[in-house]
Coordinates of C-alpha atoms and ligand atoms in Angstrom, one line a residue:
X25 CA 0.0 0.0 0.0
X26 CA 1.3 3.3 -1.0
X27 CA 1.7 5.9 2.0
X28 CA -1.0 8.1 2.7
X29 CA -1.5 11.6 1.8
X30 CA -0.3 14.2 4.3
X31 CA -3.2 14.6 6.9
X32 CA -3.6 15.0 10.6
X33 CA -3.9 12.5 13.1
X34 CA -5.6 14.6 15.6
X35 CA -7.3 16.9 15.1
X36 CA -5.2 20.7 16.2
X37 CA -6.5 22.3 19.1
X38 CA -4.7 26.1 19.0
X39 CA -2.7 27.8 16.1
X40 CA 0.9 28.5 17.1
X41 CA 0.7 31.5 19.0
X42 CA 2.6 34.2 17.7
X43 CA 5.0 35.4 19.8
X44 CA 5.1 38.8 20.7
X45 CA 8.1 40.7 21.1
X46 CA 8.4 43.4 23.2
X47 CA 10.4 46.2 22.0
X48 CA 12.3 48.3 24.7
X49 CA 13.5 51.4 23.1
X50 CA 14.6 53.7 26.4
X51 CA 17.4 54.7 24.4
X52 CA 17.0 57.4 22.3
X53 CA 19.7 59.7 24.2
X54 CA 22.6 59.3 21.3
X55 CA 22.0 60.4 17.8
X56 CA 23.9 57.2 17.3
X57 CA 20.9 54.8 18.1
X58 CA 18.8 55.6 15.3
X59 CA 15.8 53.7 14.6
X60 CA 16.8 53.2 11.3
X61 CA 18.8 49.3 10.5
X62 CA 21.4 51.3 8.8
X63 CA 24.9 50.1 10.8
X64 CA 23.2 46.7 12.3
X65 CA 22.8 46.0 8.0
X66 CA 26.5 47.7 7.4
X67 CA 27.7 45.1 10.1
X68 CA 25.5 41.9 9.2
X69 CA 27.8 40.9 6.3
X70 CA 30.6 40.1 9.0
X71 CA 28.8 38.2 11.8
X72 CA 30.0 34.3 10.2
X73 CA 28.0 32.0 11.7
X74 CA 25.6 34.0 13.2
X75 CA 24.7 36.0 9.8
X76 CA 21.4 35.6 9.4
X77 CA 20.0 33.3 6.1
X78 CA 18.6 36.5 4.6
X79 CA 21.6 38.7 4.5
X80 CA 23.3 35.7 2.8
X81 CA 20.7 35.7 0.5
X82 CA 19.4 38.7 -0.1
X83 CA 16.8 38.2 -2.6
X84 CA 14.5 37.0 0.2
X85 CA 14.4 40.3 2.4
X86 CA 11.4 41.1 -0.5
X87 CA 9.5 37.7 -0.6
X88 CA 11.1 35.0 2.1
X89 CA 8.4 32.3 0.8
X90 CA 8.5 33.2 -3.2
X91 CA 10.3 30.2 -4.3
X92 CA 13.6 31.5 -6.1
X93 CA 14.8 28.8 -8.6
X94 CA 18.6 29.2 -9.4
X95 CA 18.5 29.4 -13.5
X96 CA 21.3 26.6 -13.6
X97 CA 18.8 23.7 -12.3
X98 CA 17.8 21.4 -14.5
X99 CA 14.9 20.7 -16.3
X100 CA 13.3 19.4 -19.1
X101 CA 14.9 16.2 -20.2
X102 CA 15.2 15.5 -16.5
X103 CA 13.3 14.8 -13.7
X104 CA 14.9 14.9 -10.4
X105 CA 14.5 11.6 -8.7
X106 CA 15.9 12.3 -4.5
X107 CA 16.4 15.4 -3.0
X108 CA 19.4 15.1 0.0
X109 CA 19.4 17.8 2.5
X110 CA 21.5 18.5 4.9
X111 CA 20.3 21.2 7.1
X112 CA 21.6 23.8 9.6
X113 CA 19.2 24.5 12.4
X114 CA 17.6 28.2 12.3
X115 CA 18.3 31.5 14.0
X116 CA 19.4 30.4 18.0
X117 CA 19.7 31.5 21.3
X118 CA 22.8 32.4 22.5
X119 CA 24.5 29.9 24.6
X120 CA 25.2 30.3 28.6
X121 CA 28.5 30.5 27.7
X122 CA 28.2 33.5 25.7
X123 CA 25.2 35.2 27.9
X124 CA 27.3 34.9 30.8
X125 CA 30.0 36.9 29.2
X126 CA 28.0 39.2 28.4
X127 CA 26.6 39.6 32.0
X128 CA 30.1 40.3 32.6
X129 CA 30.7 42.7 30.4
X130 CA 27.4 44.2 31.1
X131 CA 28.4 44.5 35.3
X132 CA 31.8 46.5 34.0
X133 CA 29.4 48.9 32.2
X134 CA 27.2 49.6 35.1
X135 CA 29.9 49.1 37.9
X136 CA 31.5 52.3 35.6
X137 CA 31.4 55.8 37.3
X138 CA 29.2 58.2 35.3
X139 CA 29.9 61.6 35.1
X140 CA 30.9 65.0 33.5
X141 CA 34.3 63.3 32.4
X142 CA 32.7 60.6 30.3
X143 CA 30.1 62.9 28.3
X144 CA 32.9 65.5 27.9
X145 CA 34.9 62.7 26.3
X146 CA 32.3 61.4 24.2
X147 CA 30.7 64.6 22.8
X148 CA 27.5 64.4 25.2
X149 CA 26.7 60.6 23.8
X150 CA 27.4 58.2 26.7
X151 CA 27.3 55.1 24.8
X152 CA 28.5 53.4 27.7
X153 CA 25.4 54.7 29.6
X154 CA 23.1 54.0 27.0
X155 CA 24.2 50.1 27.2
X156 CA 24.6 49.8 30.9
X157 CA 20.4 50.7 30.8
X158 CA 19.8 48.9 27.7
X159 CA 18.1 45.3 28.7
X160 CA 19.7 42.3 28.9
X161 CA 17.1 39.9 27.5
X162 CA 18.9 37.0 27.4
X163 CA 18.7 34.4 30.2
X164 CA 20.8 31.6 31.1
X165 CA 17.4 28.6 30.4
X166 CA 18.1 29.8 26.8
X167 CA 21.2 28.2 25.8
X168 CA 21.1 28.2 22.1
X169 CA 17.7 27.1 21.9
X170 CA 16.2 27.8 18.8
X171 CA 13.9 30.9 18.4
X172 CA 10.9 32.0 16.5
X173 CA 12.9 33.2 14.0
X174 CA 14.9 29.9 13.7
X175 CA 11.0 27.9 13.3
X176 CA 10.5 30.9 11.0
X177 CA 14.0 30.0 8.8
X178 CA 12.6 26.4 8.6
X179 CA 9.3 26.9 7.7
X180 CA 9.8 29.5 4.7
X181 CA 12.9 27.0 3.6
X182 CA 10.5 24.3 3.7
X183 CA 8.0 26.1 1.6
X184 CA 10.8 27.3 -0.9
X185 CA 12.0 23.8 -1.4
X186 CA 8.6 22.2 -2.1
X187 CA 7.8 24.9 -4.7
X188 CA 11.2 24.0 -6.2
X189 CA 11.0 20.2 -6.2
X190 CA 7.2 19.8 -6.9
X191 CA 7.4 16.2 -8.0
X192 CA 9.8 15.4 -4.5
X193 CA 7.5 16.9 -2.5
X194 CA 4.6 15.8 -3.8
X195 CA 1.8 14.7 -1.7
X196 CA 2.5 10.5 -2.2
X197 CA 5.6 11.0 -0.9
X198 CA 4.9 12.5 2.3
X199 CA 5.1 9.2 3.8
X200 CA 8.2 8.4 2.4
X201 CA 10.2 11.3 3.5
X202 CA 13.4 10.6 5.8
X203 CA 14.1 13.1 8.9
X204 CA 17.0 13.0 10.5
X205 CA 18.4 15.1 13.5
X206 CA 21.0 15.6 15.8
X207 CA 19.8 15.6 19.9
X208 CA 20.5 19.1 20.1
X209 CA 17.1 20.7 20.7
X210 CA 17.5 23.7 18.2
X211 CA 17.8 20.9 15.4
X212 CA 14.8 18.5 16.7
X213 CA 12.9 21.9 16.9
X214 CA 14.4 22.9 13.2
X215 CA 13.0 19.4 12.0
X216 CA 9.2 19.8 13.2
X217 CA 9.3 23.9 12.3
X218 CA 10.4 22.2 8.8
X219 CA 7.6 19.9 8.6
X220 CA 5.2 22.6 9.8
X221 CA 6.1 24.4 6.7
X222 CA 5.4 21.4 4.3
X223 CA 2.0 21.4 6.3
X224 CA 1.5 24.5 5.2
X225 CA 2.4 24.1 1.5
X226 CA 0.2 21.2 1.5
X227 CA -2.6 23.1 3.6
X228 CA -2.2 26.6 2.9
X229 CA -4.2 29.0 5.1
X230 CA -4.6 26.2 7.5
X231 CA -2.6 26.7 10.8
X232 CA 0.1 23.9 11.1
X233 CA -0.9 21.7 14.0
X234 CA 2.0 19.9 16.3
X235 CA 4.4 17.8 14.5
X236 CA 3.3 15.2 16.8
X237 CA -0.6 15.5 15.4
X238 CA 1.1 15.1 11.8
X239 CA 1.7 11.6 10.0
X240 CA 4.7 12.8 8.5
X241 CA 6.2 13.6 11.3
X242 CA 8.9 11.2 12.2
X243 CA 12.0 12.5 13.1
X244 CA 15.4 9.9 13.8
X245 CA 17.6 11.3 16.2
X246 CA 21.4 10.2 15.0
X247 CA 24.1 12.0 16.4
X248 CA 26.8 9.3 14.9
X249 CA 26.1 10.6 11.9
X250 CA 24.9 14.2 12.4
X251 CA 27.0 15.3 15.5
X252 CA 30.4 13.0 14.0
X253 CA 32.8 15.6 15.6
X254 CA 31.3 14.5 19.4
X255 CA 32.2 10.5 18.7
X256 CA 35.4 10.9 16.9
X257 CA 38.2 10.2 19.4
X258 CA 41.4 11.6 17.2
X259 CA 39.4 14.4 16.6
X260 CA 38.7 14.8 20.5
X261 CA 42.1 14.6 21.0
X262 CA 44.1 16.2 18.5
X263 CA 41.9 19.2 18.1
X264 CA 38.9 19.9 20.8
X265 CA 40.5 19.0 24.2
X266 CA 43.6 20.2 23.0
X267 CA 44.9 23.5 24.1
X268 CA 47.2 24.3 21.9
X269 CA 45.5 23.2 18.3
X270 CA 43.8 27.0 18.4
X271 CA 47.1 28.3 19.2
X272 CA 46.2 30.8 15.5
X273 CA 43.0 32.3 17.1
X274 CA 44.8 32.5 20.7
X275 CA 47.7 34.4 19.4
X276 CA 45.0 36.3 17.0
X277 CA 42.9 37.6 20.4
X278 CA 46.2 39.4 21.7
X279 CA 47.6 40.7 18.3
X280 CA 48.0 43.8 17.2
X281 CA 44.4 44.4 15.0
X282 CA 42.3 43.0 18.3
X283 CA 44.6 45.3 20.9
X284 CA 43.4 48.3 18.6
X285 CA 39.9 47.5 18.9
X286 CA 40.2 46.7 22.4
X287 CA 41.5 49.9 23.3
X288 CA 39.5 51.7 20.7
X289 CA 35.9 50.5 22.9
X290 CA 37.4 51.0 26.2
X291 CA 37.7 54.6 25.1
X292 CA 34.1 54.6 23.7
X293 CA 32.7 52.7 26.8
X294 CA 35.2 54.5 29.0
X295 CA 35.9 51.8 31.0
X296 CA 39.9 50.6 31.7
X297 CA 41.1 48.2 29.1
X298 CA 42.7 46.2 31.1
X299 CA 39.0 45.0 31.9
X300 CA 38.3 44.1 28.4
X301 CA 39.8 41.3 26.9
X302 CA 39.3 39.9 23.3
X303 CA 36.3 37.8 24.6
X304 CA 34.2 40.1 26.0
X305 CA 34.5 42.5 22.6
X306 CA 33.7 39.4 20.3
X307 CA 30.1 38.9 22.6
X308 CA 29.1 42.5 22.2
X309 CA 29.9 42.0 18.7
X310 CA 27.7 39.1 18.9
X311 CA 25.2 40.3 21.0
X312 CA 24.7 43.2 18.1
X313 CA 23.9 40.1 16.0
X314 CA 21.3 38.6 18.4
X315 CA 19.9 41.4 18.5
X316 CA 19.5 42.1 15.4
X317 CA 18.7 38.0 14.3
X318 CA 16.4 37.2 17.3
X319 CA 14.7 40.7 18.1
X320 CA 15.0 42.3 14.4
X321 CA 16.4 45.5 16.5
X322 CA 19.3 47.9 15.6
X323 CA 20.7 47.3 19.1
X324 CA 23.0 50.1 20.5
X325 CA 26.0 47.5 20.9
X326 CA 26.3 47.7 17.2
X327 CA 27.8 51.3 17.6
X328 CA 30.8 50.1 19.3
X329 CA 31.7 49.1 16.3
X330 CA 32.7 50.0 12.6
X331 CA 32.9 47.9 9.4
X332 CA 36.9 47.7 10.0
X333 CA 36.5 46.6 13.4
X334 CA 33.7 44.3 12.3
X335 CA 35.9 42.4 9.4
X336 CA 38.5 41.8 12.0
X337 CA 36.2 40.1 14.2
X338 CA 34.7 38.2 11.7
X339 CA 38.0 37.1 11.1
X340 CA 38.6 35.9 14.4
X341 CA 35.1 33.6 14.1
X342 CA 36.1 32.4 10.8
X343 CA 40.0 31.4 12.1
X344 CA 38.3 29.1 14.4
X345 CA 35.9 27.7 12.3
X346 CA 39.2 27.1 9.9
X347 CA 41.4 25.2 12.5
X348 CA 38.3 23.7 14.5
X349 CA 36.0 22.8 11.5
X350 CA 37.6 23.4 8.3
X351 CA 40.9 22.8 6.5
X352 CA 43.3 23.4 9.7
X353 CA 43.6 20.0 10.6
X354 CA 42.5 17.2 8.1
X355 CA 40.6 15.4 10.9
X356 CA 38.4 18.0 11.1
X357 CA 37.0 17.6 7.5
X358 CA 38.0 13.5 7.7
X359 CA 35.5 12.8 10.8
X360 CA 32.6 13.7 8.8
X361 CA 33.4 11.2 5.9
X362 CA 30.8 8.8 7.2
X363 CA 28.0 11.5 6.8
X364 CA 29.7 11.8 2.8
X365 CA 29.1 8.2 2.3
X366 CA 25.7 7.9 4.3
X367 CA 24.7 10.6 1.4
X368 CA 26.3 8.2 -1.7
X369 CA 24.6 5.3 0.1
X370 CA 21.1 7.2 -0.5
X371 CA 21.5 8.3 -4.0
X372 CA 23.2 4.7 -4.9
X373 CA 20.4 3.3 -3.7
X374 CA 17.7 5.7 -6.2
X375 CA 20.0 4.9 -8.7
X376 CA 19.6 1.4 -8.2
X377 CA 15.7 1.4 -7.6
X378 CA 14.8 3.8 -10.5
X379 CA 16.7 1.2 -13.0
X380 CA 15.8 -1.6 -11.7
X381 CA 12.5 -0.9 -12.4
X382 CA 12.2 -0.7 -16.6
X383 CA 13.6 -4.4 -16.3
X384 CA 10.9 -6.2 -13.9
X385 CA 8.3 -4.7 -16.1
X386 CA 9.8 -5.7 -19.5
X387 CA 10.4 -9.4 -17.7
X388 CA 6.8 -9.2 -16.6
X389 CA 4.6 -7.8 -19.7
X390 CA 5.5 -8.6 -23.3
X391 CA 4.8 -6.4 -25.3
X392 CA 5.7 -3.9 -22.8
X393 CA 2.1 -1.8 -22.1
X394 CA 1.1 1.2 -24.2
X395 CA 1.1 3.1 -20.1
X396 CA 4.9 1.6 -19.7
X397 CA 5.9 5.9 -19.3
X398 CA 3.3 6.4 -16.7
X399 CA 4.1 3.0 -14.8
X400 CA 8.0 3.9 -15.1
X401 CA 7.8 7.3 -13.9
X402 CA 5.5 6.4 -11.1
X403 CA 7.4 4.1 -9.7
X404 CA 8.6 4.7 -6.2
X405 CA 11.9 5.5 -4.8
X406 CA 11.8 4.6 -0.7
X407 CA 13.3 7.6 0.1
X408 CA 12.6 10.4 -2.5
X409 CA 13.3 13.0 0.2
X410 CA 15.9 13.1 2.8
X411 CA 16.3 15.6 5.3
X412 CA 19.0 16.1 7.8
X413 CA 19.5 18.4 10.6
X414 CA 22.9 19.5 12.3
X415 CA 24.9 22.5 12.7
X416 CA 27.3 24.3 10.9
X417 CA 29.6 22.1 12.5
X418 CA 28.6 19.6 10.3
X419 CA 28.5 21.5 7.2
X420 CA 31.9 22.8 7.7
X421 CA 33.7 19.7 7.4
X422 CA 31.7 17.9 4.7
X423 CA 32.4 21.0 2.8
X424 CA 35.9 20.9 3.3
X425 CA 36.1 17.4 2.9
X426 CA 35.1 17.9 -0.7
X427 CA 37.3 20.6 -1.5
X428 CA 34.9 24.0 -1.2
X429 CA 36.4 27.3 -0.1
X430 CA 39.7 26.0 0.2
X431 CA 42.8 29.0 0.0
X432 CA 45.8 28.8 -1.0
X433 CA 47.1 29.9 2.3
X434 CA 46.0 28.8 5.8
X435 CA 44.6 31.5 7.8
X436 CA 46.5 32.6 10.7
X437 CA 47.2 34.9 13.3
X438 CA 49.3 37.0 11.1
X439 CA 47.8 37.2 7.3
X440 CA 44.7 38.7 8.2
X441 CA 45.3 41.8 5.2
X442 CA 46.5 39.1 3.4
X443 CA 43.6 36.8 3.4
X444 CA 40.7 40.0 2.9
X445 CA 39.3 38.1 -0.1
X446 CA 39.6 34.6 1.5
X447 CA 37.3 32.1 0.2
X448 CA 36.6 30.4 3.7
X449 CA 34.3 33.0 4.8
X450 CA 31.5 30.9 7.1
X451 CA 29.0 34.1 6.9
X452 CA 28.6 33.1 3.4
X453 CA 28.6 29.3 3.7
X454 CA 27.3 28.2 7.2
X455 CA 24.9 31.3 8.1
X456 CA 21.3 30.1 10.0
X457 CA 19.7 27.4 8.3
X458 CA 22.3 27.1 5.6
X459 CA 21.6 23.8 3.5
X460 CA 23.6 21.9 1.6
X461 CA 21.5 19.7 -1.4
X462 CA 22.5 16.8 -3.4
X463 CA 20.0 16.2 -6.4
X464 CA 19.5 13.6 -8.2
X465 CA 18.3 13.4 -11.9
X466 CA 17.0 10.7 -14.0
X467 CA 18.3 12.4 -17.3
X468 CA 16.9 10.7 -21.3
X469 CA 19.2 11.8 -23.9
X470 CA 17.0 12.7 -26.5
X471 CA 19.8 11.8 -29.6
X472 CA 20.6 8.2 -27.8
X473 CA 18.6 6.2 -25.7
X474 CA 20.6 6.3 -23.3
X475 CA 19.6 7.4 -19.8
X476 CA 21.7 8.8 -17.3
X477 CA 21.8 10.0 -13.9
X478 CA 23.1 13.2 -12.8
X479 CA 23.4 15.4 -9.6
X480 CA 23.3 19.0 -9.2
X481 CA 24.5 20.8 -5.6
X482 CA 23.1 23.7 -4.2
X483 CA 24.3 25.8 -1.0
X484 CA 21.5 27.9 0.3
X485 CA 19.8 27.3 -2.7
X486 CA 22.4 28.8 -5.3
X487 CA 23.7 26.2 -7.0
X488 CA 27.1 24.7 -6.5
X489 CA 29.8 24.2 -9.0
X490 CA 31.4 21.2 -8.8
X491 CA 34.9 21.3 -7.0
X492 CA 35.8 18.7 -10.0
X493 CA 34.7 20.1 -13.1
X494 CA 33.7 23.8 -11.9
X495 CA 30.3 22.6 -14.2
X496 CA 27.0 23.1 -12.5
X497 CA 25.6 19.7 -12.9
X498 CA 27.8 16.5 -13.3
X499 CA 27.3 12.6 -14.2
X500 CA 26.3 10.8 -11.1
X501 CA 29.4 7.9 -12.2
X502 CA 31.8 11.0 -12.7
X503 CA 31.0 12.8 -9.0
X504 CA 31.4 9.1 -7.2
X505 CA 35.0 8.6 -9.5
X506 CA 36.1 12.2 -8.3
X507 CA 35.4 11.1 -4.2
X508 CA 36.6 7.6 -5.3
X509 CA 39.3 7.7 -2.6
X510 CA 37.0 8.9 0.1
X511 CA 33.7 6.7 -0.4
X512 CA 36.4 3.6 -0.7
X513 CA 39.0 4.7 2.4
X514 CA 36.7 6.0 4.5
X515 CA 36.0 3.7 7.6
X516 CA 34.6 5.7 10.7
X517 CA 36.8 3.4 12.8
X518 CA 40.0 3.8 11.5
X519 CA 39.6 7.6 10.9
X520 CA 38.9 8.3 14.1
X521 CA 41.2 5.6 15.8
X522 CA 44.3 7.4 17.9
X523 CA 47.6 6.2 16.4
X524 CA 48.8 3.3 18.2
X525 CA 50.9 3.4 21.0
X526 CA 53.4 0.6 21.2
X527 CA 53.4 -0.9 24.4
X528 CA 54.7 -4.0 23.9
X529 CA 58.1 -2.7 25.5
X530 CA 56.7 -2.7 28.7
X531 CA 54.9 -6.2 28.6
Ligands
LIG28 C1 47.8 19.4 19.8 O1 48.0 20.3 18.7 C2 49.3 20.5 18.4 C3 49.3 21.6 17.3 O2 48.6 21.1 16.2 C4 50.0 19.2 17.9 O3 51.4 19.5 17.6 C5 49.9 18.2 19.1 O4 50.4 17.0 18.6 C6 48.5 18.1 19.5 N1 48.4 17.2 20.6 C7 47.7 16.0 20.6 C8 47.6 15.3 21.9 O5 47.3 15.5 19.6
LIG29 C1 56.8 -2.5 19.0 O1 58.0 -2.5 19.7 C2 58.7 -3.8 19.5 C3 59.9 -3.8 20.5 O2 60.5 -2.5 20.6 C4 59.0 -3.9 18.1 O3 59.7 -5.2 17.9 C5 57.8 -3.9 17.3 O4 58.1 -4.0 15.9 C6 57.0 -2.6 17.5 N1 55.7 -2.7 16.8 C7 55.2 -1.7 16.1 C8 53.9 -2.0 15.5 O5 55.8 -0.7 15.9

């Protein structure tokens, strides 16, 4: 029996309620602080990993649900045949870790004396002032917990993707679709705000009842696969519990572009820089992004800074993504080849069940049936549609394993004019909900018989040269011959297996 169509299981009891966000605006003592979103937008295209998907797409600031097809996808001669997704979860919280800093740094503002001195200094704007009132609104419980926005992210990617891949999404295979999630709770929550947005491309004007209520709704947690970094061991060891393996964005924090900026707010926020340190500046730098991602506010700690000060600190995010996630150490791209051949495994297995198919009906029916097209194309795939939700930790290192936004230099602590134009910039590749998409095409050659398969890659939707070819779309044989060496040498065990110590001397 063929799955059902997308319906409810229950009927829903309340619409999502919309969450309202309470706007404090005490501030409006320094010409700086604006309403307008003019220097939270100038800064936006340096906050890495917390860029917002919008700003790394820009087209959707106009029409977030209009479905935007790339011009490269194909069409025509070729259907697609399974749609792989890989996921980052949408906008977030930010962590204790990072709240708690900026508690701190919040305590150095108000623990500051005010007076005549500091608005002579600062030409009657006391920036300083103005932050020490302005709310902190973040609270430990909310550890990078996703937020409405983040459901928001999913649901208007969701509804994107099914305009784009009508015959994927297409009501029969609802049943058939394959979620996957790592534990985290901002990626099970990404998964169900995803599914409420194929509820509502499949029920529009209907409010999307709990994912629970919904018979699509499955989603597998698998952090082997979708959180690789926490269960590889060399990777543990050589790089996250190891203190010097960051040693570039240590040596980064206390060079001479992060002392200016150091110096350069303790003079805005008059406070002694001996009190800041290269931490504290990267949360308020931050914290102008939360604000900005989470509230949708120009918050006032975007006017510590300025666009120079803002590439430098994006510079510093992106160095660690580089030696934590990326091309610094190659077991950082290595421990995520077992999500690269989990992918192959699914489209080898479409491949396989989309040719088998002709055959069994030739072997079956002679002469083959005047409806043989229908029957063929009808035929199903198990998993047309696989969706699979991480971080940009997991992204990152897939990426890298197959050879995207690689420089010709590492970055360090001490090219940072040198590496302006870097490739590796994670704002572009790894913002909120960034996706990653392998498609698969059954392709008929109309001068030959012949039919092929072929895949296409998009990142956030834009398609994705090839890193073999630089072509936009690629034989299916000819991607699996380029990652020959990793589909073959990749075993999980062995990759992430410490080299052996010999101790036989001491038996
Ligand atoms: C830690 O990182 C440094 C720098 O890459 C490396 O030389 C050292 O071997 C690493 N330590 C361990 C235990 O892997
Ligand atoms: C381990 O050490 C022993 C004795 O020193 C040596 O004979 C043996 O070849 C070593 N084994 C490996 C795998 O290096």
């Amino acid at each position: 029996m063929l799955p059902g169509p997308c319906r409810l299981l229950r009927v829903p009891v309340a619409p999502v309620a919309a969450l309202a966000v309470a706007l404090v605006s005490s501030l409006s003592r320094c010409s700086l602080l604006e309403p307008e979103d003019r220097v939270a937008s100038a800064l936006s295209p340096y906050f890495g990993t917390k860029t917002r998907y919008e700003d790394a797409n820009p087209g959707l600031l106009l029409d977030p649900e209009a479905p935007r097809r790339d011009p490269q996808l194909l069409e025509e001669t070729c259907t697609p045949v399974q749609l792989v997704a890989l996921i980052r979860h949408g906008t977030r919280y930010p962590t204790t870790k990072q709240i708690r800093k900026l508690r701190q740094l919040h305590g150095l503002l108000q623990a500051r004396g005010s007076g005549a001195d500091v608005t002579r200094a600062t030409g009657g704007c006391d920036l300083g002032a103005a932050l020490a009132d302005w709310p902190l609104w973040y609270a430990d419980w909310m550890d990078g917990q996703l937020v409405e926005k983040g459901r928001q992210d999913m649901r208007q990617l969701a509804l994107r993707l099914a305009s784009l891949f009508p015959a994927l999404f297409c009501r029969e295979n609802c049943g058939r679709l394959q979620l996957v999630t790592s534990s985290k709770h901002r990626c099970v929550d990404s998964g169900a705000a995803f599914l409420q947005g194929l509820w509502q491309h499949y029920h529009p004007g209907l409010p999307p009842p709990d994912v629970a209520d919904m018979e699509f709704g499955r989603l597998r947690i698998n952090d082997k696969l979708m959180r690789f970094f926490d269960h590889c061991e060399k990777f543990l060891t050589q790089v996250e519990r190891n203190a010097t393996a960051l040693y570039h964005v240590e040596a980064f924090k206390t060079g001479p572009e992060m002392q200016n900026i150091l110096k350069k707010v303790a003079g805005i926020l008059q406070v002694p820089v001996n009190n800041l340190n290269a931490d504290l500046i990267q949360v308020a730098f931050f914290t102008c992004s939360f604000d900005l991602a989470i509230k949708g506010v120009k918050s006032p700690w975007c006017d510590v800074f300025d666009i120079d000060d803002a590439k430098v600190l994006e510079y510093l995010n992106d160095l660690k993504q580089y030696w934590k996630r990326g091309y610094g150490y190659t077991i950082n791209s290595r421990s995520s080849c077992t999500l690269f051949q989990d992918i192959f495994q699914h489209l080898d297995k479409a491949v396989e069940q989309k040719q088998r198919v002709p055959r069994l009906l030739f072997a079956f029916s002679v002469p083959p049936p005047p409806h043989i097209e229908m029957v063929h194309s009808s035929q199903p795939i198990s998993s047309p549609v696989i969706l699979q939700f991480g971080h940009a930790e997991t992204l990152l290192p897939l990426l890298s394993l197959m050879g995207y936004f690689k420089d010709k230099e590492p970055l360090t602590a001490y090219n940072y004019k040198e590496q302006m134009h870097r490739k590796f910039r994670s704002g572009h590749i790894v913002p909120y909900a960034s996706n990653l998409i392998f498609v698969l095409y059954h392709c008929k050659n109309a001068k030959t018989p012949k039919e092929e398969f072929q895949v296409q890659m998009l990142l956030n939707e834009k398609v994705l040269p090839l890193a073999h070819s630089q072509e936009t779309v690629s034989l299916y044989e000819d991607l699996k011959n380029h990652y020959k060496e990793i589909l073959q040498s990749c075993h999980p065990s062995e990759e992430c297996e410490l080299p052996k110590v010999n101790t036989s001397d001491e038996l």
